mmCIF file with all atom_site columns, C-alpha atoms in Angstrom:
data_model
loop_
_atom_site.group_PDB
_atom_site.id
_atom_site.type_symbol
_atom_site.label_atom_id
_atom_site.label_alt_id
_atom_site.label_comp_id
_atom_site.label_asym_id
_atom_site.label_entity_id
_atom_site.label_seq_id
_atom_site.pdbx_PDB_ins_code
_atom_site.Cartn_x
_atom_site.Cartn_y
_atom_site.Cartn_z
_atom_site.occupancy
_atom_site.B_iso_or_equiv
_atom_site.pdbx_formal_charge
_atom_site.auth_seq_id
_atom_site.auth_comp_id
_atom_site.auth_asym_id
_atom_site.auth_atom_id
_atom_site.pdbx_PDB_model_num
ATOM 1   C CA . MET A 1 1   ? -36.373 -108.649 -221.520 1.00 57.00 ? 1   MET A CA 1
ATOM 2   C CA . THR A 1 2   ? -39.809 -108.693 -220.047 1.00 62.00 ? 2   THR A CA 1
ATOM 3   C CA . ARG A 1 3   ? -42.926 -108.712 -222.103 1.00 62.00 ? 3   ARG A CA 1
ATOM 4   C CA . PHE A 1 4   ? -43.697 -105.168 -220.885 1.00 52.00 ? 4   PHE A CA 1
ATOM 5   C CA . HIS A 1 5   ? -40.346 -103.844 -222.123 1.00 53.00 ? 5   HIS A CA 1
ATOM 6   C CA . ILE A 1 6   ? -40.739 -105.462 -225.537 1.00 59.00 ? 6   ILE A CA 1
ATOM 7   C CA . THR A 1 7   ? -44.280 -104.075 -225.888 1.00 54.00 ? 7   THR A CA 1
ATOM 8   C CA . PHE A 1 8   ? -43.081 -100.648 -224.777 1.00 51.00 ? 8   PHE A CA 1
ATOM 9   C CA . ILE A 1 9   ? -40.212 -100.610 -227.283 1.00 58.00 ? 9   ILE A CA 1
ATOM 10  C CA . VAL A 1 10  ? -42.468 -101.731 -230.169 1.00 54.00 ? 10  VAL A CA 1
ATOM 11  C CA . LEU A 1 11  ? -45.052 -99.098  -229.231 1.00 56.00 ? 11  LEU A CA 1
ATOM 12  C CA . LEU A 1 12  ? -42.371 -96.395  -229.017 1.00 54.00 ? 12  LEU A CA 1
ATOM 13  C CA . MET A 1 13  ? -40.975 -97.371  -232.445 1.00 60.00 ? 13  MET A CA 1
ATOM 14  C CA . ALA A 1 14  ? -44.464 -97.299  -233.991 1.00 55.00 ? 14  ALA A CA 1
ATOM 15  C CA . LEU A 1 15  ? -45.204 -93.912  -232.432 1.00 51.00 ? 15  LEU A CA 1
ATOM 16  C CA . THR A 1 16  ? -41.888 -92.527  -233.713 1.00 52.00 ? 16  THR A CA 1
ATOM 17  C CA . ALA A 1 17  ? -42.601 -93.821  -237.231 1.00 46.00 ? 17  ALA A CA 1
ATOM 18  C CA . VAL A 1 18  ? -46.087 -92.269  -237.226 1.00 42.00 ? 18  VAL A CA 1
ATOM 19  C CA . GLN A 1 19  ? -44.725 -88.957  -235.948 1.00 45.00 ? 19  GLN A CA 1
ATOM 20  C CA . ALA A 1 20  ? -41.939 -88.919  -238.561 1.00 45.00 ? 20  ALA A CA 1
ATOM 21  C CA . HIS A 1 21  ? -44.484 -89.648  -241.301 1.00 43.00 ? 21  HIS A CA 1
ATOM 22  C CA . ALA A 1 22  ? -46.853 -86.946  -240.007 1.00 46.00 ? 22  ALA A CA 1
ATOM 23  C CA . GLN A 1 23  ? -44.213 -84.224  -240.339 1.00 55.00 ? 23  GLN A CA 1
ATOM 24  C CA . VAL A 1 24  ? -43.558 -84.742  -244.034 1.00 80.00 ? 24  VAL A CA 1
ATOM 25  C CA . VAL A 1 25  ? -44.084 -81.816  -246.365 1.00 85.00 ? 25  VAL A CA 1
ATOM 26  C CA . THR A 1 26  ? -44.416 -83.208  -249.864 1.00 90.00 ? 26  THR A CA 1
ATOM 27  C CA . LYS A 1 27  ? -42.339 -82.056  -252.822 1.00 90.00 ? 27  LYS A CA 1
ATOM 28  C CA . ALA A 1 28  ? -45.529 -80.706  -254.412 1.00 92.00 ? 28  ALA A CA 1
ATOM 29  C CA . GLU A 1 29  ? -46.282 -78.654  -251.293 1.00 93.00 ? 29  GLU A CA 1
ATOM 30  C CA . MET A 1 30  ? -42.707 -77.319  -251.227 1.00 93.00 ? 30  MET A CA 1
ATOM 31  C CA . ALA A 1 31  ? -42.989 -76.360  -254.909 1.00 94.00 ? 31  ALA A CA 1
ATOM 32  C CA . SER A 1 32  ? -46.338 -74.684  -254.250 1.00 94.00 ? 32  SER A CA 1
ATOM 33  C CA . ILE A 1 33  ? -44.910 -72.712  -251.299 1.00 95.00 ? 33  ILE A CA 1
ATOM 34  C CA . ARG A 1 34  ? -41.901 -71.613  -253.358 1.00 96.00 ? 34  ARG A CA 1
ATOM 35  C CA . ALA A 1 35  ? -44.190 -70.533  -256.216 1.00 96.00 ? 35  ALA A CA 1
ATOM 36  C CA . ALA A 1 36  ? -46.379 -68.583  -253.770 1.00 96.00 ? 36  ALA A CA 1
ATOM 37  C CA . TYR A 1 37  ? -43.239 -66.955  -252.347 1.00 97.00 ? 37  TYR A CA 1
ATOM 38  C CA . SER A 1 38  ? -42.065 -65.900  -255.827 1.00 97.00 ? 38  SER A CA 1
ATOM 39  C CA . ALA A 1 39  ? -45.525 -64.541  -256.662 1.00 96.00 ? 39  ALA A CA 1
ATOM 40  C CA . ALA A 1 40  ? -45.614 -62.593  -253.384 1.00 96.00 ? 40  ALA A CA 1
ATOM 41  C CA . LYS A 1 41  ? -42.185 -61.072  -254.068 1.00 96.00 ? 41  LYS A CA 1
ATOM 42  C CA . GLU A 1 42  ? -43.333 -60.066  -257.572 1.00 95.00 ? 42  GLU A CA 1
ATOM 43  C CA . GLN A 1 43  ? -46.478 -58.478  -256.122 1.00 94.00 ? 43  GLN A CA 1
ATOM 44  C CA . ILE A 1 44  ? -44.368 -56.595  -253.540 1.00 95.00 ? 44  ILE A CA 1
ATOM 45  C CA . ALA A 1 45  ? -42.117 -55.290  -256.328 1.00 93.00 ? 45  ALA A CA 1
ATOM 46  C CA . LEU A 1 46  ? -45.166 -54.128  -258.320 1.00 91.00 ? 46  LEU A CA 1
ATOM 47  C CA . ASN A 1 47  ? -46.612 -52.540  -255.200 1.00 90.00 ? 47  ASN A CA 1
ATOM 48  C CA . SER A 1 48  ? -43.422 -50.560  -254.590 1.00 89.00 ? 48  SER A CA 1
ATOM 49  C CA . HIS A 1 49  ? -43.837 -48.958  -258.053 1.00 88.00 ? 49  HIS A CA 1
ATOM 50  C CA . ALA A 1 50  ? -47.618 -48.488  -257.825 1.00 85.00 ? 50  ALA A CA 1
ATOM 51  C CA . GLN A 1 51  ? -47.477 -44.726  -257.321 1.00 84.00 ? 51  GLN A CA 1
ATOM 52  C CA . GLU A 1 52  ? -45.356 -44.321  -260.445 1.00 87.00 ? 52  GLU A CA 1
ATOM 53  C CA . GLN A 1 53  ? -48.118 -46.093  -262.383 1.00 85.00 ? 53  GLN A CA 1
ATOM 54  C CA . ASN A 1 54  ? -50.809 -44.017  -260.674 1.00 87.00 ? 54  ASN A CA 1
ATOM 55  C CA . VAL A 1 55  ? -52.218 -47.092  -258.925 1.00 83.00 ? 55  VAL A CA 1
ATOM 56  C CA . PRO A 1 56  ? -52.988 -47.190  -255.194 1.00 87.00 ? 56  PRO A CA 1
ATOM 57  C CA . ARG A 1 57  ? -50.604 -49.133  -252.975 1.00 90.00 ? 57  ARG A CA 1
ATOM 58  C CA . SER A 1 58  ? -51.739 -51.976  -250.728 1.00 93.00 ? 58  SER A CA 1
ATOM 59  C CA . ASP A 1 59  ? -49.287 -52.080  -247.855 1.00 95.00 ? 59  ASP A CA 1
ATOM 60  C CA . MET A 1 60  ? -48.823 -50.758  -244.344 1.00 96.00 ? 60  MET A CA 1
ATOM 61  C CA . GLU A 1 61  ? -45.633 -50.102  -242.416 1.00 97.00 ? 61  GLU A CA 1
ATOM 62  C CA . ILE A 1 62  ? -45.428 -49.697  -238.668 1.00 97.00 ? 62  ILE A CA 1
ATOM 63  C CA . VAL A 1 63  ? -42.206 -48.342  -237.158 1.00 98.00 ? 63  VAL A CA 1
ATOM 64  C CA . SER A 1 64  ? -41.684 -48.446  -233.410 1.00 97.00 ? 64  SER A CA 1
ATOM 65  C CA . HIS A 1 65  ? -38.865 -47.003  -231.295 1.00 97.00 ? 65  HIS A CA 1
ATOM 66  C CA . TYR A 1 66  ? -38.533 -48.105  -227.683 1.00 96.00 ? 66  TYR A CA 1
ATOM 67  C CA . VAL A 1 67  ? -35.986 -49.062  -225.027 1.00 95.00 ? 67  VAL A CA 1
ATOM 68  C CA . VAL A 1 68  ? -35.600 -52.665  -223.909 1.00 91.00 ? 68  VAL A CA 1
ATOM 69  C CA . PRO A 1 69  ? -34.158 -52.809  -220.379 1.00 92.00 ? 69  PRO A CA 1
ATOM 70  C CA . GLY A 1 70  ? -30.690 -54.336  -220.508 1.00 90.00 ? 70  GLY A CA 1
ATOM 71  C CA . CYS A 1 71  ? -30.529 -54.108  -224.316 1.00 90.00 ? 71  CYS A CA 1
ATOM 72  C CA . GLY A 1 72  ? -30.942 -50.412  -225.050 1.00 93.00 ? 72  GLY A CA 1
ATOM 73  C CA . PRO A 1 73  ? -32.740 -48.653  -227.887 1.00 96.00 ? 73  PRO A CA 1
ATOM 74  C CA . THR A 1 74  ? -34.682 -50.831  -230.303 1.00 96.00 ? 74  THR A CA 1
ATOM 75  C CA . GLU A 1 75  ? -36.230 -50.071  -233.672 1.00 97.00 ? 75  GLU A CA 1
ATOM 76  C CA . GLU A 1 76  ? -38.869 -52.464  -234.953 1.00 97.00 ? 76  GLU A CA 1
ATOM 77  C CA . VAL A 1 77  ? -40.328 -52.250  -238.451 1.00 98.00 ? 77  VAL A CA 1
ATOM 78  C CA . ILE A 1 78  ? -43.337 -54.369  -239.420 1.00 98.00 ? 78  ILE A CA 1
ATOM 79  C CA . HIS A 1 79  ? -44.414 -54.203  -243.056 1.00 98.00 ? 79  HIS A CA 1
ATOM 80  C CA . TYR A 1 80  ? -47.742 -55.721  -244.095 1.00 98.00 ? 80  TYR A CA 1
ATOM 81  C CA . TYR A 1 81  ? -48.583 -56.514  -247.716 1.00 97.00 ? 81  TYR A CA 1
ATOM 82  C CA . PHE A 1 82  ? -52.215 -57.239  -248.527 1.00 96.00 ? 82  PHE A CA 1
ATOM 83  C CA . THR A 1 83  ? -54.821 -57.418  -251.251 1.00 94.00 ? 83  THR A CA 1
ATOM 84  C CA . PRO A 1 84  ? -58.274 -55.844  -251.143 1.00 91.00 ? 84  PRO A CA 1
ATOM 85  C CA . GLY A 1 85  ? -61.248 -58.153  -251.054 1.00 88.00 ? 85  GLY A CA 1
ATOM 86  C CA . GLU A 1 86  ? -64.847 -58.405  -249.984 1.00 87.00 ? 86  GLU A CA 1
ATOM 87  C CA . ASP A 1 87  ? -66.496 -60.227  -247.109 1.00 83.00 ? 87  ASP A CA 1
ATOM 88  C CA . PRO A 1 88  ? -68.750 -62.789  -248.844 1.00 83.00 ? 88  PRO A CA 1
ATOM 89  C CA . VAL A 1 89  ? -71.408 -62.611  -246.130 1.00 85.00 ? 89  VAL A CA 1
ATOM 90  C CA . LEU A 1 90  ? -71.562 -58.883  -245.380 1.00 83.00 ? 90  LEU A CA 1
ATOM 91  C CA . GLY A 1 91  ? -70.362 -57.530  -248.712 1.00 83.00 ? 91  GLY A CA 1
ATOM 92  C CA . THR A 1 92  ? -68.004 -55.150  -246.881 1.00 86.00 ? 92  THR A CA 1
ATOM 93  C CA . PRO A 1 93  ? -64.396 -54.504  -247.894 1.00 89.00 ? 93  PRO A CA 1
ATOM 94  C CA . VAL A 1 94  ? -61.721 -56.648  -246.241 1.00 91.00 ? 94  VAL A CA 1
ATOM 95  C CA . TYR A 1 95  ? -57.973 -56.783  -246.656 1.00 93.00 ? 95  TYR A CA 1
ATOM 96  C CA . ASN A 1 96  ? -56.191 -60.114  -246.929 1.00 94.00 ? 96  ASN A CA 1
ATOM 97  C CA . ILE A 1 97  ? -52.567 -60.429  -245.845 1.00 95.00 ? 97  ILE A CA 1
ATOM 98  C CA . TYR A 1 98  ? -50.219 -62.303  -248.109 1.00 97.00 ? 98  TYR A CA 1
ATOM 99  C CA . PHE A 1 99  ? -46.822 -61.266  -246.714 1.00 98.00 ? 99  PHE A CA 1
ATOM 100 C CA . ILE A 1 100 ? -45.328 -59.665  -243.600 1.00 98.00 ? 100 ILE A CA 1
ATOM 101 C CA . THR A 1 101 ? -41.747 -58.593  -242.996 1.00 98.00 ? 101 THR A CA 1
ATOM 102 C CA . ARG A 1 102 ? -40.453 -57.697  -239.557 1.00 98.00 ? 102 ARG A CA 1
ATOM 103 C CA . SER A 1 103 ? -37.035 -56.378  -238.635 1.00 98.00 ? 103 SER A CA 1
ATOM 104 C CA . TYR A 1 104 ? -35.753 -55.385  -235.222 1.00 96.00 ? 104 TYR A CA 1
ATOM 105 C CA . ASN A 1 105 ? -32.659 -55.329  -233.088 1.00 95.00 ? 105 ASN A CA 1
ATOM 106 C CA . VAL A 1 106 ? -31.818 -56.703  -229.663 1.00 91.00 ? 106 VAL A CA 1
ATOM 107 C CA . ALA A 1 107 ? -28.812 -54.674  -228.504 1.00 91.00 ? 107 ALA A CA 1
ATOM 108 C CA . ALA A 1 108 ? -26.362 -54.903  -231.425 1.00 91.00 ? 108 ALA A CA 1
ATOM 109 C CA . ARG A 1 109 ? -27.909 -58.077  -232.910 1.00 93.00 ? 109 ARG A CA 1
ATOM 110 C CA . LYS A 1 110 ? -30.185 -57.610  -235.929 1.00 96.00 ? 110 LYS A CA 1
ATOM 111 C CA . PHE A 1 111 ? -33.152 -59.832  -236.761 1.00 97.00 ? 111 PHE A CA 1
ATOM 112 C CA . TYR A 1 112 ? -35.200 -60.109  -239.975 1.00 98.00 ? 112 TYR A CA 1
ATOM 113 C CA . GLN A 1 113 ? -38.346 -62.218  -240.434 1.00 98.00 ? 113 GLN A CA 1
ATOM 114 C CA . GLU A 1 114 ? -40.717 -63.040  -243.285 1.00 98.00 ? 114 GLU A CA 1
ATOM 115 C CA . PHE A 1 115 ? -44.163 -64.584  -243.049 1.00 98.00 ? 115 PHE A CA 1
ATOM 116 C CA . LEU A 1 116 ? -45.894 -65.886  -246.197 1.00 98.00 ? 116 LEU A CA 1
ATOM 117 C CA . PHE A 1 117 ? -49.635 -66.493  -246.127 1.00 97.00 ? 117 PHE A CA 1
ATOM 118 C CA . ASP A 1 118 ? -51.737 -68.279  -248.711 1.00 92.00 ? 118 ASP A CA 1
ATOM 119 C CA . GLY A 1 119 ? -55.319 -69.283  -249.341 1.00 80.00 ? 119 GLY A CA 1
ATOM 120 C CA . PRO A 1 120 ? -58.643 -67.610  -248.615 1.00 74.00 ? 120 PRO A CA 1
ATOM 121 C CA . GLU A 1 121 ? -58.031 -67.731  -244.849 1.00 80.00 ? 121 GLU A CA 1
ATOM 122 C CA . SER A 1 122 ? -54.499 -66.267  -245.162 1.00 86.00 ? 122 SER A CA 1
ATOM 123 C CA . GLU A 1 123 ? -52.875 -69.298  -243.551 1.00 92.00 ? 123 GLU A CA 1
ATOM 124 C CA . LEU A 1 124 ? -49.173 -69.235  -242.707 1.00 96.00 ? 124 LEU A CA 1
ATOM 125 C CA . VAL A 1 125 ? -47.311 -71.441  -245.193 1.00 96.00 ? 125 VAL A CA 1
ATOM 126 C CA . PHE A 1 126 ? -43.731 -70.200  -244.779 1.00 97.00 ? 126 PHE A CA 1
ATOM 127 C CA . PHE A 1 127 ? -41.611 -68.531  -242.111 1.00 98.00 ? 127 PHE A CA 1
ATOM 128 C CA . TYR A 1 128 ? -38.065 -67.264  -242.569 1.00 98.00 ? 128 TYR A CA 1
ATOM 129 C CA . GLN A 1 129 ? -35.709 -65.678  -240.058 1.00 97.00 ? 129 GLN A CA 1
ATOM 130 C CA . GLN A 1 130 ? -32.188 -64.416  -240.493 1.00 97.00 ? 130 GLN A CA 1
ATOM 131 C CA . ASN A 1 131 ? -30.305 -62.985  -237.539 1.00 96.00 ? 131 ASN A CA 1
ATOM 132 C CA . ASP A 1 132 ? -26.867 -62.204  -236.234 1.00 94.00 ? 132 ASP A CA 1
ATOM 133 C CA . ALA A 1 133 ? -25.541 -65.276  -234.442 1.00 92.00 ? 133 ALA A CA 1
ATOM 134 C CA . LEU A 1 134 ? -23.980 -65.060  -231.017 1.00 89.00 ? 134 LEU A CA 1
ATOM 135 C CA . ASP A 1 135 ? -20.693 -66.367  -232.454 1.00 87.00 ? 135 ASP A CA 1
ATOM 136 C CA . GLY A 1 136 ? -20.543 -63.561  -235.033 1.00 87.00 ? 136 GLY A CA 1
ATOM 137 C CA . GLY A 1 137 ? -21.949 -65.455  -238.014 1.00 92.00 ? 137 GLY A CA 1
ATOM 138 C CA . THR A 1 138 ? -25.491 -65.571  -239.358 1.00 96.00 ? 138 THR A CA 1
ATOM 139 C CA . ASP A 1 139 ? -28.319 -67.907  -238.383 1.00 96.00 ? 139 ASP A CA 1
ATOM 140 C CA . GLU A 1 140 ? -31.120 -68.794  -240.824 1.00 97.00 ? 140 GLU A CA 1
ATOM 141 C CA . THR A 1 141 ? -34.350 -70.623  -240.086 1.00 97.00 ? 141 THR A CA 1
ATOM 142 C CA . ARG A 1 142 ? -37.061 -71.720  -242.523 1.00 97.00 ? 142 ARG A CA 1
ATOM 143 C CA . TYR A 1 143 ? -40.348 -73.443  -241.717 1.00 97.00 ? 143 TYR A CA 1
ATOM 144 C CA . TYR A 1 144 ? -42.487 -74.761  -244.576 1.00 96.00 ? 144 TYR A CA 1
ATOM 145 C CA . HIS A 1 145 ? -46.037 -75.546  -243.399 1.00 95.00 ? 145 HIS A CA 1
ATOM 146 C CA . GLY A 1 146 ? -47.733 -78.389  -245.247 1.00 92.00 ? 146 GLY A CA 1
ATOM 147 C CA . LYS A 1 147 ? -50.936 -80.324  -244.829 1.00 90.00 ? 147 LYS A CA 1
ATOM 148 C CA . ASN A 1 148 ? -49.166 -83.029  -242.806 1.00 89.00 ? 148 ASN A CA 1
ATOM 149 C CA . GLY A 1 149 ? -46.711 -81.017  -240.743 1.00 91.00 ? 149 GLY A CA 1
ATOM 150 C CA . VAL A 1 150 ? -43.755 -78.659  -240.932 1.00 93.00 ? 150 VAL A CA 1
ATOM 151 C CA . HIS A 1 151 ? -40.473 -79.025  -242.789 1.00 94.00 ? 151 HIS A CA 1
ATOM 152 C CA . LYS A 1 152 ? -37.625 -77.323  -240.939 1.00 94.00 ? 152 LYS A CA 1
ATOM 153 C CA . SER A 1 153 ? -34.422 -75.988  -242.440 1.00 94.00 ? 153 SER A CA 1
ATOM 154 C CA . VAL A 1 154 ? -31.987 -74.473  -239.924 1.00 94.00 ? 154 VAL A CA 1
ATOM 155 C CA . LYS A 1 155 ? -28.500 -73.081  -240.525 1.00 95.00 ? 155 LYS A CA 1
ATOM 156 C CA . GLY A 1 156 ? -26.847 -72.254  -237.222 1.00 92.00 ? 156 GLY A CA 1
ATOM 157 C CA . THR A 1 157 ? -29.183 -71.880  -234.260 1.00 92.00 ? 157 THR A CA 1
ATOM 158 C CA . ALA A 1 158 ? -32.952 -71.520  -234.505 1.00 92.00 ? 158 ALA A CA 1
ATOM 159 C CA . GLU A 1 159 ? -33.934 -68.576  -232.315 1.00 91.00 ? 159 GLU A CA 1
ATOM 160 C CA . LEU A 1 160 ? -37.642 -69.472  -232.743 1.00 92.00 ? 160 LEU A CA 1
ATOM 161 C CA . ASP A 1 161 ? -39.218 -72.888  -232.979 1.00 94.00 ? 161 ASP A CA 1
ATOM 162 C CA . GLU A 1 162 ? -42.091 -73.505  -235.407 1.00 95.00 ? 162 GLU A CA 1
ATOM 163 C CA . VAL A 1 163 ? -44.741 -73.238  -232.671 1.00 95.00 ? 163 VAL A CA 1
ATOM 164 C CA . PHE A 1 164 ? -43.584 -69.794  -231.541 1.00 97.00 ? 164 PHE A CA 1
ATOM 165 C CA . ALA A 1 165 ? -43.173 -68.632  -235.151 1.00 97.00 ? 165 ALA A CA 1
ATOM 166 C CA . THR A 1 166 ? -46.782 -69.656  -235.848 1.00 96.00 ? 166 THR A CA 1
ATOM 167 C CA . ARG A 1 167 ? -47.990 -67.902  -232.700 1.00 97.00 ? 167 ARG A CA 1
ATOM 168 C CA . LEU A 1 168 ? -46.091 -64.760  -233.691 1.00 97.00 ? 168 LEU A CA 1
ATOM 169 C CA . ALA A 1 169 ? -47.688 -64.903  -237.162 1.00 97.00 ? 169 ALA A CA 1
ATOM 170 C CA . ASP A 1 170 ? -51.121 -65.142  -235.514 1.00 97.00 ? 170 ASP A CA 1
ATOM 171 C CA . GLU A 1 171 ? -50.362 -62.153  -233.262 1.00 97.00 ? 171 GLU A CA 1
ATOM 172 C CA . LEU A 1 172 ? -49.171 -60.036  -236.198 1.00 97.00 ? 172 LEU A CA 1
ATOM 173 C CA . THR A 1 173 ? -52.246 -61.053  -238.215 1.00 96.00 ? 173 THR A CA 1
ATOM 174 C CA . ASN A 1 174 ? -54.558 -60.169  -235.323 1.00 95.00 ? 174 ASN A CA 1
ATOM 175 C CA . ALA A 1 175 ? -52.899 -56.748  -235.001 1.00 96.00 ? 175 ALA A CA 1
ATOM 176 C CA . PHE A 1 176 ? -53.387 -56.175  -238.740 1.00 96.00 ? 176 PHE A CA 1
ATOM 177 C CA . ASN A 1 177 ? -57.040 -57.171  -238.556 1.00 93.00 ? 177 ASN A CA 1
ATOM 178 C CA . LEU A 1 178 ? -57.628 -54.804  -235.631 1.00 94.00 ? 178 LEU A CA 1
ATOM 179 C CA . LEU A 1 179 ? -56.208 -51.943  -237.692 1.00 94.00 ? 179 LEU A CA 1
ATOM 180 C CA . MET A 1 180 ? -57.500 -52.716  -241.165 1.00 94.00 ? 180 MET A CA 1
ATOM 181 C CA . ASN A 1 181 ? -60.502 -55.050  -240.926 1.00 90.00 ? 181 ASN A CA 1
ATOM 182 C CA . LYS A 1 182 ? -62.524 -53.358  -238.263 1.00 79.00 ? 182 LYS A CA 1
ATOM 183 C CA . ASP A 1 183 ? -66.257 -52.778  -238.454 1.00 69.00 ? 183 ASP A CA 1
ATOM 184 C CA . HIS A 1 184 ? -67.086 -49.090  -238.635 1.00 56.00 ? 184 HIS A CA 1
#
């Protein structure tokens, strides 16, 4: 082997090791994400009974009906869960997302997604998708976002990669902010 080939192989192995290390989500981060998920689900359950307790709800649901060429009628439901807050600079009310669910169909296939946000900037920390598989089963995808990368858990086929899931979360968040956090 030439010196170039040996150097190239060593460099490639080092780069692979660094990349593998960079995508590690620690056990503490996983535990924190799971705790945040449980807390969000508890808050959603409390929110669903808010009217019974004479407390205002903090959620928004958007239902769309449209036709996708080649697929037929589609129903899409996006449900935002948020907490009220205050802009520290302006002192105006703001609403902070902590959870989004989205369900829709493509022809006869059904899709369900969850987005968990955490922290003061409502950063995406968890994505989940369950959908009808092409072979008749069910696909499930989970992305846990940590400080040093993303942990992936896929059963079946991942319809979305972690980059597209993050972009979709950003688009849904931007739509929410246009509706709820606008300056009057």
